[in-house]
Amino acid sequence: MSELIKQHLIDPELCIRCYTCEEMCPEGAIAHNDLNVVVEAAKCNYCMACISPCPTGSIDNWRVVRAPYPVAEQLAWAELPAQAELGNGAAQGADDTAIEALDDAIAALLAEAHKGAGGRSKAPASASKPSVNLFTLGAPLEATVQGNYRLTAPDADSDVRHIILGLGGARFPVLEGQSIGIIPPGTDANGKPHLPRLYSVSSPRDGERPNTNNLSLTVKREPQGVCSNYICDLKKGDKVQLTGPFGATFLMPEDRQAKLIMVCTGTGSAPFRAFTMRRQRTMPGANGSMLLFFGARTPGSLPYFGPLTKVPDSFLAKHFAFSRVGGQPKTYVQDRLREAHAVIAPLLNDGSTHIYVCGLKQMEGGVENAFADIARGAGLNWETIRDGMRETGRYHVETY
Ligand code: FAD
């Protein structure tokens, strides 16, 4: 009888096809085709280098098996198989002991890899059910550019753009908080077609204007970046290849009692624009339930600064943090969170509070520390609160 192993698998329903895990794996154990991203059991040495960079937690899936699922089989999956029964008659006791030992070993490695904010998350209980992976690398959707507008001031040091993509008659349903892939044309240094890059949708599910079959993105031009320059240079009428939609956890609750604390930097504001517009359209009277902590270098480099200032504070309480305004101390989102401790502390203990963090990977640590300080000041334990919120689909981090 072959030995039991705990096989590392990726959940194709949660995976957003950002290919970060594939880039991070030092063993070359992660591969993809037009449909899925998968782990090759024979090459995976459980180093866990792929675990914490995964924005969705789709990477953190395991099955105890005697014969690992082959790569070819995984590449065709639409969903993960359930844990198979391993019933082995007389040897069941030995199997149970072996399974327990495997569980403990992997749990210890994962606990180390998950230190900090990242990790498995769940969708809020009241979130709408998302559609995922309708269009793939092999069969993308062609969208048409309807608009490309600069969001940052002409003299700002960053070029962030609001891009509107028309979907024609295609069915490409997206929920607020989901992302889409854009395939830049051309090939990479190895002559292979470029992989898609991920962009959060910044419009609500029914379009930029109600009932228009389009969506918007908020894209920052990266120096020498392949896809961001391609997108930022797009002209009205240009055709673009889309994959997705992706993401099944960073979604908003459809519950009017829910209170949202949203923390972002730069283009991390994209999903929060979508959340805000969704609430404005469906729950215009839901006052006092959305807080936004938004960081940028200057007001001119903060995407949607003008439109945001027009949203009443009673509907969306805005806390801007600027780190490069002449004559003023450098302020970051975590400073604004700490300043607002009197408002935030009671929300941490409130079962209807949802926390969302989106933007630069570097912001995660500072934001975590701020929540930990606020909790401590109120006699609470942040890690217990955070883990409980994650379990109930109320704590979400998407950083890149
Ligand atoms: P790449 O060509 O992939 O280059 C990567 C980096 O290397 C860039 O920073 C680039 O400046 C640098 N680089 C490239 N070539 C060179 C070189 N020769 N010398 C020095 N440096 C170089 N981005 C957004 O703008 N908006 C979003 O809403 C958004 N949402 C995202 C959501 C998710 C879930 C994820 C995972 C990512 C998201 N991103 C978003 C990031 C986005 O997917 C891309 O990573 C980003 O646009 C950069 O892609 P690129 O092709 O332009 O850069």
PDB file of C-alpha atoms and ligand atoms in Angstrom, residues 16 18 20 55 179 184 197-201 218-229 267-268 270-271 398-400, ligand 1:
ATOM      1  CA  ILE A  16      -7.528  34.985  -9.711  1.00  0.00           C
ATOM      2  CA  CYS A  18      -2.300  36.475 -11.080  1.00  0.00           C
ATOM      3  CA  THR A  20       2.304  35.286  -8.423  1.00  0.00           C
ATOM      4  CA  PRO A  55      -3.943  37.515  -2.728  1.00  0.00           C
ATOM      5  CA  SER A 179     -10.764  41.765 -10.730  1.00  0.00           C
ATOM      6  CA  PRO A 184      -1.114  42.879 -23.230  1.00  0.00           C
ATOM      7  CA  ARG A 197      -2.201  41.357 -15.458  1.00  0.00           C
ATOM      8  CA  LEU A 198      -4.937  41.742 -12.887  1.00  0.00           C
ATOM      9  CA  TYR A 199      -6.951  44.945 -12.356  1.00  0.00           C
ATOM     10  CA  SER A 200      -9.692  45.571  -9.803  1.00  0.00           C
ATOM     11  CA  VAL A 201     -12.991  46.673 -11.252  1.00  0.00           C
ATOM     12  CA  THR A 218      -8.162  52.425 -12.217  1.00  0.00           C
ATOM     13  CA  VAL A 219      -4.701  51.851 -13.651  1.00  0.00           C
ATOM     14  CA  LYS A 220      -1.367  53.331 -12.613  1.00  0.00           C
ATOM     15  CA  ARG A 221       1.359  53.632 -15.212  1.00  0.00           C
ATOM     16  CA  GLU A 222       4.422  51.767 -13.921  1.00  0.00           C
ATOM     17  CA  PRO A 223       7.837  52.794 -15.283  1.00  0.00           C
ATOM     18  CA  GLN A 224       8.627  50.264 -18.041  1.00  0.00           C
ATOM     19  CA  GLY A 225       5.629  48.158 -17.024  1.00  0.00           C
ATOM     20  CA  VAL A 226       4.315  46.172 -19.997  1.00  0.00           C
ATOM     21  CA  CYS A 227       0.602  46.088 -19.326  1.00  0.00           C
ATOM     22  CA  SER A 228       0.092  49.316 -17.388  1.00  0.00           C
ATOM     23  CA  ASN A 229       1.700  51.365 -20.203  1.00  0.00           C
ATOM     24  CA  THR A 267      -5.181  52.276  -7.113  1.00  0.00           C
ATOM     25  CA  GLY A 268      -6.294  50.222  -4.097  1.00  0.00           C
ATOM     26  CA  ALA A 270     -10.669  50.975  -7.210  1.00  0.00           C
ATOM     27  CA  PRO A 271     -12.864  48.421  -5.407  1.00  0.00           C
ATOM     28  CA  GLU A 398      -5.949  42.405  -1.302  1.00  0.00           C
ATOM     29  CA  THR A 399      -2.489  43.851  -1.776  1.00  0.00           C
ATOM     30  CA  TYR A 400      -0.149  43.705  -4.746  1.00  0.00           C
TER      31      TYR A 400
HETATM   32  P1  FAD B   1       5.446  44.557 -15.496  1.00  0.00           P
HETATM   33  O1  FAD B   1       5.930  44.682 -16.879  1.00  0.00           O
HETATM   34  O2  FAD B   1       4.816  43.278 -15.091  1.00  0.00           O
HETATM   35  O3  FAD B   1       6.594  44.938 -14.515  1.00  0.00           O
HETATM   36  C1  FAD B   1       6.467  44.732 -13.105  1.00  0.00           C
HETATM   37  C2  FAD B   1       7.230  45.825 -12.380  1.00  0.00           C
HETATM   38  O4  FAD B   1       8.576  45.829 -12.783  1.00  0.00           O
HETATM   39  C3  FAD B   1       6.691  47.218 -12.644  1.00  0.00           C
HETATM   40  O5  FAD B   1       6.657  47.896 -11.418  1.00  0.00           O
HETATM   41  C4  FAD B   1       7.688  47.855 -13.559  1.00  0.00           C
HETATM   42  O6  FAD B   1       7.819  49.241 -13.255  1.00  0.00           O
HETATM   43  C5  FAD B   1       8.963  47.121 -13.225  1.00  0.00           C
HETATM   44  N1  FAD B   1       9.803  46.976 -14.443  1.00  0.00           N
HETATM   45  C6  FAD B   1       9.446  46.378 -15.601  1.00  0.00           C
HETATM   46  N2  FAD B   1      10.473  46.402 -16.472  1.00  0.00           N
HETATM   47  C7  FAD B   1      11.495  47.035 -15.853  1.00  0.00           C
HETATM   48  C8  FAD B   1      12.812  47.367 -16.222  1.00  0.00           C
HETATM   49  N3  FAD B   1      13.322  47.046 -17.407  1.00  0.00           N
HETATM   50  N4  FAD B   1      13.583  48.050 -15.324  1.00  0.00           N
HETATM   51  C9  FAD B   1      13.107  48.367 -14.116  1.00  0.00           C
HETATM   52  N5  FAD B   1      11.865  48.074 -13.704  1.00  0.00           N
HETATM   53  C10 FAD B   1      11.068  47.412 -14.550  1.00  0.00           C
HETATM   54  N6  FAD B   1      -2.732  47.707 -10.758  1.00  0.00           N
HETATM   55  C11 FAD B   1      -3.397  48.853 -11.004  1.00  0.00           C
HETATM   56  O7  FAD B   1      -2.829  49.806 -11.564  1.00  0.00           O
HETATM   57  N7  FAD B   1      -4.735  48.968 -10.675  1.00  0.00           N
HETATM   58  C12 FAD B   1      -5.433  47.969 -10.090  1.00  0.00           C
HETATM   59  O8  FAD B   1      -6.637  48.107  -9.812  1.00  0.00           O
HETATM   60  C13 FAD B   1      -4.732  46.748  -9.825  1.00  0.00           C
HETATM   61  N8  FAD B   1      -5.373  45.719  -9.239  1.00  0.00           N
HETATM   62  C14 FAD B   1      -4.696  44.566  -8.975  1.00  0.00           C
HETATM   63  C15 FAD B   1      -5.390  43.525  -8.345  1.00  0.00           C
HETATM   64  C16 FAD B   1      -4.724  42.354  -8.047  1.00  0.00           C
HETATM   65  C17 FAD B   1      -5.480  41.255  -7.361  1.00  0.00           C
HETATM   66  C18 FAD B   1      -3.349  42.209  -8.391  1.00  0.00           C
HETATM   67  C19 FAD B   1      -2.609  40.940  -8.086  1.00  0.00           C
HETATM   68  C20 FAD B   1      -2.672  43.236  -9.032  1.00  0.00           C
HETATM   69  C21 FAD B   1      -3.330  44.433  -9.323  1.00  0.00           C
HETATM   70  N9  FAD B   1      -2.677  45.485  -9.950  1.00  0.00           N
HETATM   71  C22 FAD B   1      -3.356  46.650 -10.198  1.00  0.00           C
HETATM   72  C23 FAD B   1      -1.264  45.384 -10.408  1.00  0.00           C
HETATM   73  C24 FAD B   1      -1.237  44.973 -11.887  1.00  0.00           C
HETATM   74  O9  FAD B   1      -1.754  43.659 -12.008  1.00  0.00           O
HETATM   75  C25 FAD B   1       0.159  44.967 -12.504  1.00  0.00           C
HETATM   76  O10 FAD B   1       1.017  44.241 -11.679  1.00  0.00           O
HETATM   77  C26 FAD B   1       0.724  46.366 -12.728  1.00  0.00           C
HETATM   78  O11 FAD B   1      -0.110  47.125 -13.591  1.00  0.00           O
HETATM   79  C27 FAD B   1       2.130  46.279 -13.352  1.00  0.00           C
HETATM   80  O12 FAD B   1       2.046  45.536 -14.533  1.00  0.00           O
HETATM   81  P2  FAD B   1       2.972  45.895 -15.774  1.00  0.00           P
HETATM   82  O13 FAD B   1       2.722  44.864 -16.829  1.00  0.00           O
HETATM   83  O14 FAD B   1       2.809  47.307 -16.176  1.00  0.00           O
HETATM   84  O15 FAD B   1       4.419  45.732 -15.173  1.00  0.00           O
END
